[in-house]
Each structure stands twice: as structure tokens, then as C-alpha cells.
Amino acid sequence: MSVVKSTLSDEDRTTVGNALQGALVDLVDLSLVAKQVHWNVIGPRFRSVHLQLDDVVASARTHADTVAERASAIGVSPDGRAVTVAKTSGIGEVQDGWIKDGEVVKVMVKGLSAVIGRMRERITATAEPDPVSQDILIGLTADLEKHHWMFQAESE
């Protein structure tokens, strides 16, 4: 049952809601992964990678809020609980302990690439049923691609 009524049809709301929920989970997990490696990065590029990770965390958190609020606006209850993120995220696990700066860069390139791939699928899925949600997904994907580029430039 939806308390908030949407102008979208039930079918379109389900399609868009699934896309937004998937985006929310990926963004929450991306922020957690980036923060985990942020706390544990070591190496000669520590400072630059450390600061770059803060930028990813800030972007992911901002976009997660936008996505969750868009889901609410169309009558879909967003679910960012830890158990949901753990069960449904497509980002791989990150090792525990200290992580060399070069390995952190690889983790971020791989994680961002995975999220961007799924975001592009969501952009396609929302094109017809809800261009407003699609626009949000396009904007956040552009931001993620910028971070992806910057980490790739850090690659050895």
C-alpha cells in the first residue's frame, strides 16, 4: 500500500521504484565502501587518495538522499537499511585492515564501474515511464563517471 499517491501508473511506479531502490542501495554501499577504504588507506599517495574518497562519500550521500526523496515522491517507500544494502548491493566486499593506496584506487575503479553500469541500465528503464527520475539518474551517473575518471587517472 502506498500512502503517497503518484501520477504514474502502478506499472510505471513499480518500474521506476525498482530503479530508484537499486540506485539507493548502490549509493549507500558506495559511500560505505569509500569511507571504509578512506579510514584504512596507506601509502605515498595517502593524502590525495584520502581526500578524493571524501569527495566520493559526499557525492554518494547527497545523491542517495535525492534518490530516496524521489522514490517517496512517487509513492515508493525507500529502503536504505543495512540489511537491505548488504543483501542487494552489487558492489563487492572490501578487505579489512590497512589498504595500500594503489589497491584503494583499484577498489574504487571497480566499484564505481559496477555502479555506473547498473545506473545506465536504470537510465534506460526509466526513460519512458518517468523522465523526471531518469534525469536524476543521468545527473548522478555523470557525477559518478567523473569520480571514476579521476580514480582511473590515479591508476598505476
Rosetta silent file (secondary structure, phi, psi, omega in degrees, C-alpha in Angstrom):
SEQUENCE: MSVVKSTLSDEDRTTVGNALQGALVDLVDLSLVAKQVHWNVIGPRFRSVHLQLDDVVASARTHADTVAERASAIGVSPDGRAVTVAKTSGIGEVQDGWIKDGEVVKVMVKGLSAVIGRMRERITATAEPDPVSQDILIGLTADLEKHHWMFQAESE
SCORE:     score description
SCORE:     0.000 S_00000001
   1 L     0.000  138.313  178.093    0.000    0.000    0.000 S_00000001
   2 L  -110.943  125.556  176.727    1.223    3.460   -0.838 S_00000001
   3 L   -75.160  -37.964 -179.934    0.282    6.388    1.375 S_00000001
   4 L   -90.130  126.841 -179.506    1.609    8.842   -1.190 S_00000001
   5 L   -92.334  140.481 -178.160   -0.301    8.802   -4.453 S_00000001
   6 L  -114.259  155.735  173.761    1.592    9.205   -7.703 S_00000001
   7 L   -81.021   -9.692  176.993    0.538   10.375  -11.122 S_00000001
   8 L   -75.302  149.805  173.560    2.432    7.376  -12.520 S_00000001
   9 L   -66.320  162.776  179.181    0.511    4.218  -13.333 S_00000001
  10 H   -58.261  -42.599 -179.244    1.035    1.309  -10.942 S_00000001
  11 H   -63.910  -44.867  179.677    3.176   -0.474  -13.537 S_00000001
  12 H   -67.325  -38.558  178.869    5.336    2.592  -14.180 S_00000001
  13 H   -63.537  -38.216  177.764    5.638    3.294  -10.460 S_00000001
  14 H   -65.472  -46.734  179.439    6.878   -0.258   -9.898 S_00000001
  15 H   -60.082  -49.427 -177.967    9.436    0.010  -12.709 S_00000001
  16 H   -69.768  -39.584  178.031   10.707    3.386  -11.552 S_00000001
  17 H   -60.083  -41.540  177.211   10.535    2.405   -7.888 S_00000001
  18 H   -63.902  -40.854  178.912   12.728   -0.623   -8.536 S_00000001
  19 H   -64.725  -44.025 -179.912   15.240    1.528  -10.396 S_00000001
  20 H   -67.719  -39.541  178.183   15.336    4.116   -7.622 S_00000001
  21 H   -62.947  -44.640  177.627   15.618    1.452   -4.904 S_00000001
  22 H   -61.676  -40.734  177.954   18.529   -0.174   -6.699 S_00000001
  23 H   -64.091  -42.407  179.296   20.205    3.194   -7.119 S_00000001
  24 H   -59.374  -48.018 -179.293   19.697    3.977   -3.427 S_00000001
  25 H   -60.316  -46.892  179.869   21.285    0.705   -2.329 S_00000001
  26 H   -61.791  -40.320 -179.284   24.262    1.181   -4.646 S_00000001
  27 H   -69.570  -40.763  176.994   24.819    4.754   -3.469 S_00000001
  28 H   -62.424  -46.382 -179.266   24.597    3.851    0.217 S_00000001
  29 H   -66.524  -38.973  177.308   27.021    0.978   -0.274 S_00000001
  30 H   -59.448  -42.142  178.969   29.361    3.112   -2.378 S_00000001
  31 H   -65.288  -36.750  178.813   29.528    5.672    0.429 S_00000001
  32 H   -69.942  -42.903  178.145   30.274    2.910    2.958 S_00000001
  33 H   -62.053  -47.256 -178.894   32.968    1.303    0.800 S_00000001
  34 H   -62.826  -38.108  179.388   34.606    4.664    0.138 S_00000001
  35 H   -70.214  -39.102  179.102   34.548    5.553    3.835 S_00000001
  36 H   -60.451  -48.346 -179.512   35.975    2.155    4.827 S_00000001
  37 H   -73.012  -26.837  175.500   38.960    2.484    2.499 S_00000001
  38 H   -59.630  -42.433 -179.242   39.260    6.177    3.442 S_00000001
  39 H   -72.876  -21.114 -170.462   39.925    5.165    7.040 S_00000001
  40 H  -117.506    3.751 -177.932   42.417    2.477    6.056 S_00000001
  41 E   -70.432  139.097  174.755   44.381    3.859    3.103 S_00000001
  42 E  -138.112  158.971  176.295   48.173    3.929    3.470 S_00000001
  43 L   128.511  175.476 -175.073   50.991    4.745    1.103 S_00000001
  44 L   -65.495  -22.245  178.181   52.785    7.637   -0.560 S_00000001
  45 L  -100.652   21.659 -176.561   49.582    8.958   -2.164 S_00000001
  46 H   -47.139  -55.773 -172.125   47.692    8.778    1.124 S_00000001
  47 H   -62.462  -47.440 -177.342   46.613   12.414    1.276 S_00000001
  48 H   -66.559  -41.825  179.426   45.375   12.794   -2.293 S_00000001
  49 H   -68.686  -41.751  178.867   43.515    9.466   -2.273 S_00000001
  50 H   -56.466  -47.174 -179.664   42.147   10.141    1.226 S_00000001
  51 H   -69.664  -37.347  178.299   40.694   13.490    0.122 S_00000001
  52 H   -62.661  -37.526  178.523   39.385   12.054   -3.144 S_00000001
  53 H   -65.094  -37.723  175.880   37.495    9.412   -1.162 S_00000001
  54 H   -59.426  -38.777  178.223   35.812   12.134    0.899 S_00000001
  55 H   -62.766  -42.124  178.951   34.509   13.626   -2.355 S_00000001
  56 H   -63.922  -44.614 -179.791   33.004   10.270   -3.373 S_00000001
  57 H   -59.953  -47.007 -179.405   31.359    9.828    0.028 S_00000001
  58 H   -61.462  -44.382  179.121   29.833   13.313   -0.097 S_00000001
  59 H   -63.433  -47.670 -177.822   28.533   12.785   -3.631 S_00000001
  60 H   -61.694  -41.488 -179.336   27.106    9.356   -2.901 S_00000001
  61 H   -67.513  -42.011  178.137   25.335   10.555    0.244 S_00000001
  62 H   -62.557  -47.514  179.913   23.864   13.601   -1.482 S_00000001
  63 H   -66.372  -35.556  177.782   22.642   11.558   -4.426 S_00000001
  64 H   -60.437  -42.241  179.119   21.265    8.843   -2.126 S_00000001
  65 H   -64.393  -43.542  178.481   19.107   11.434   -0.386 S_00000001
  66 H   -61.165  -45.505 -179.681   17.858   12.807   -3.707 S_00000001
  67 H   -63.705  -45.096 -179.358   17.031    9.310   -4.977 S_00000001
  68 H   -63.868  -40.689  179.306   15.259    8.320   -1.748 S_00000001
  69 H   -69.019  -34.148  175.126   13.203   11.501   -1.746 S_00000001
  70 H   -65.166  -42.038  176.892   12.253   10.958   -5.404 S_00000001
  71 H   -58.508  -46.317  178.800   11.089    7.435   -4.525 S_00000001
  72 H   -60.188  -40.761 -178.104    8.968    8.861   -1.713 S_00000001
  73 H   -63.472  -28.178  178.619    7.544   11.499   -4.048 S_00000001
  74 L   -98.232    9.676  174.556    6.239    8.814   -6.417 S_00000001
  75 L    87.803   21.952  178.312    4.787    6.744   -3.583 S_00000001
  76 L  -113.570  124.974 -179.795    7.573    4.190   -3.132 S_00000001
  77 L   -76.062  115.182 -179.529    8.976    3.693    0.356 S_00000001
  78 L   -73.054  147.381 -177.931   12.799    3.819    0.104 S_00000001
  79 L  -128.809  100.447  179.243   14.774    1.189    1.997 S_00000001
  80 L  -109.264   21.266 -179.574   18.322    2.090    2.969 S_00000001
  81 L   -65.490  149.995 -178.149   18.589   -0.261    5.938 S_00000001
  82 H   -55.501  -41.650 -178.822   21.905   -2.016    6.431 S_00000001
  83 H   -63.898  -38.494  178.818   20.334   -5.447    5.940 S_00000001
  84 H   -68.336  -44.119  178.442   18.820   -4.369    2.614 S_00000001
  85 H   -61.149  -46.134 -178.809   22.076   -2.836    1.417 S_00000001
  86 H   -61.977  -37.553 -177.330   24.015   -5.953    2.413 S_00000001
  87 H   -78.210  -28.943 -167.283   21.582   -8.272    0.615 S_00000001
  88 H  -120.729   -4.621 -179.869   21.110   -6.314   -2.601 S_00000001
  89 L   -70.458  148.275  177.466   24.185   -4.225   -3.362 S_00000001
  90 L  -100.089    5.408  178.454   26.226   -5.111   -6.409 S_00000001
  91 L   -87.890  135.244  179.383   29.497   -3.766   -5.037 S_00000001
  92 L   -68.724  168.233  178.789   31.932   -6.407   -3.873 S_00000001
  93 L   -73.184  154.617  177.463   33.305   -6.659   -0.381 S_00000001
  94 L  -108.718  138.971  178.285   36.334   -4.684    0.692 S_00000001
  95 L   -61.950  155.616  175.739   39.170   -6.312    2.593 S_00000001
  96 L   -90.717  166.697  178.496   39.639   -5.348    6.210 S_00000001
  97 L    84.264 -171.968 -178.475   42.723   -3.707    7.621 S_00000001
  98 L   -65.855  143.562 -178.594   45.177   -1.320    6.019 S_00000001
  99 E  -132.459  125.634  179.497   44.987   -0.986    2.246 S_00000001
 100 E   -60.521  145.872 -176.931   47.772    0.367    0.037 S_00000001
 101 H   -54.093  -40.653  178.399   46.837    3.474   -1.915 S_00000001
 102 H   -63.646  -36.909  177.435   47.200    1.697   -5.259 S_00000001
 103 H   -70.908  -37.052  176.419   44.833   -1.060   -4.139 S_00000001
 104 H   -59.341  -44.341  178.694   42.327    1.530   -2.892 S_00000001
 105 H   -59.127  -44.119  178.695   42.350    3.100   -6.345 S_00000001
 106 H   -62.539  -42.697  178.565   41.640   -0.319   -7.905 S_00000001
 107 H   -59.474  -43.796 -178.003   38.804   -0.960   -5.439 S_00000001
 108 H   -71.420  -39.209  177.430   37.227    2.378   -6.282 S_00000001
 109 H   -61.377  -45.677 -179.209   37.610    1.996  -10.044 S_00000001
 110 H   -65.580  -46.171 -179.390   35.988   -1.444   -9.870 S_00000001
 111 H   -64.643  -45.579  178.312   33.210   -0.349   -7.503 S_00000001
 112 H   -63.667  -40.221  178.948   32.395    2.802   -9.437 S_00000001
 113 H   -60.698  -43.492  179.193   32.408    0.882  -12.707 S_00000001
 114 H   -62.644  -45.699 -179.262   29.909   -1.633  -11.327 S_00000001
 115 H   -65.317  -43.957 -179.589   27.601    1.084  -10.013 S_00000001
 116 H   -61.058  -41.830  177.757   27.806    3.103  -13.232 S_00000001
 117 H   -58.700  -44.446  179.218   26.892    0.043  -15.300 S_00000001
 118 H   -70.782  -34.024  177.491   23.777   -0.561  -13.213 S_00000001
 119 H   -64.202  -39.626  178.950   22.890    3.161  -13.252 S_00000001
 120 H   -63.954  -36.282  174.736   22.980    3.135  -17.059 S_00000001
 121 H   -63.573  -39.926  179.917   20.530    0.201  -17.049 S_00000001
 122 H   -69.233  -35.055  176.086   18.264    2.205  -14.743 S_00000001
 123 H   -60.125  -45.341  178.508   18.510    5.236  -17.023 S_00000001
 124 H   -63.616  -44.249 -176.500   17.234    3.094  -19.877 S_00000001
 125 H   -65.149  -29.089 -176.095   14.489    1.524  -17.739 S_00000001
 126 H   -97.047   -2.538 -175.920   13.120    4.901  -16.584 S_00000001
 127 L   -56.431  -50.956 -177.162   13.231    6.712  -19.953 S_00000001
 128 L   -79.640  -49.846 -173.268    9.633    6.012  -20.927 S_00000001
 129 L   -72.513  -28.392 -175.750    7.827    5.707  -17.588 S_00000001
 130 L  -160.096   86.484  179.035    9.385    8.687  -15.787 S_00000001
 131 H   -60.112  -23.571  178.362   11.785   11.160  -17.428 S_00000001
 132 H   -66.536  -48.926  176.892   11.979   13.081  -14.139 S_00000001
 133 H   -65.806  -38.590  177.542   13.537   10.115  -12.330 S_00000001
 134 H   -58.263  -41.883  179.687   15.627    9.379  -15.399 S_00000001
 135 H   -60.920  -40.713  177.147   17.017   12.919  -15.245 S_00000001
 136 H   -61.566  -45.285 -179.826   18.074   12.375  -11.628 S_00000001
 137 H   -65.679  -37.018  177.201   19.790    9.126  -12.592 S_00000001
 138 H   -63.402  -47.135 -179.071   21.529   10.781  -15.545 S_00000001
 139 H   -62.039  -44.157 -178.729   22.883   13.573  -13.344 S_00000001
 140 H   -71.752  -31.180  177.047   24.185   11.295  -10.635 S_00000001
 141 H   -66.742  -39.286  176.193   25.724    8.941  -13.195 S_00000001
 142 H   -59.977  -41.010  178.915   27.627   11.847  -14.710 S_00000001
 143 H   -65.836  -43.142  178.494   28.974   12.663  -11.258 S_00000001
 144 H   -64.373  -37.651  178.534   29.977    9.037  -10.645 S_00000001
 145 H   -65.617  -32.368  175.414   31.693    8.907  -14.033 S_00000001
 146 H   -64.287  -45.792  177.833   33.728   11.966  -13.039 S_00000001
 147 H   -62.870  -40.658  179.068   34.898   10.166   -9.893 S_00000001
 148 H   -59.574  -47.137  177.520   35.604    7.043  -11.951 S_00000001
 149 H   -58.010  -46.366 -176.722   37.752    9.055  -14.356 S_00000001
 150 H   -65.259  -38.576  176.229   39.687   10.665  -11.519 S_00000001
 151 H   -70.570  -36.967  176.235   40.452    7.322   -9.880 S_00000001
 152 H   -60.418  -37.188  178.894   41.452    5.842  -13.224 S_00000001
 153 H   -66.055  -21.597  177.896   43.903    8.726  -13.605 S_00000001
 154 H   -84.869  -11.405 -175.406   45.415    7.637  -10.264 S_00000001
 155 L   -63.047  149.687  179.380   45.927    4.065  -11.545 S_00000001
 156 L   -86.655    0.000    0.000   49.396    2.711  -11.819 S_00000001
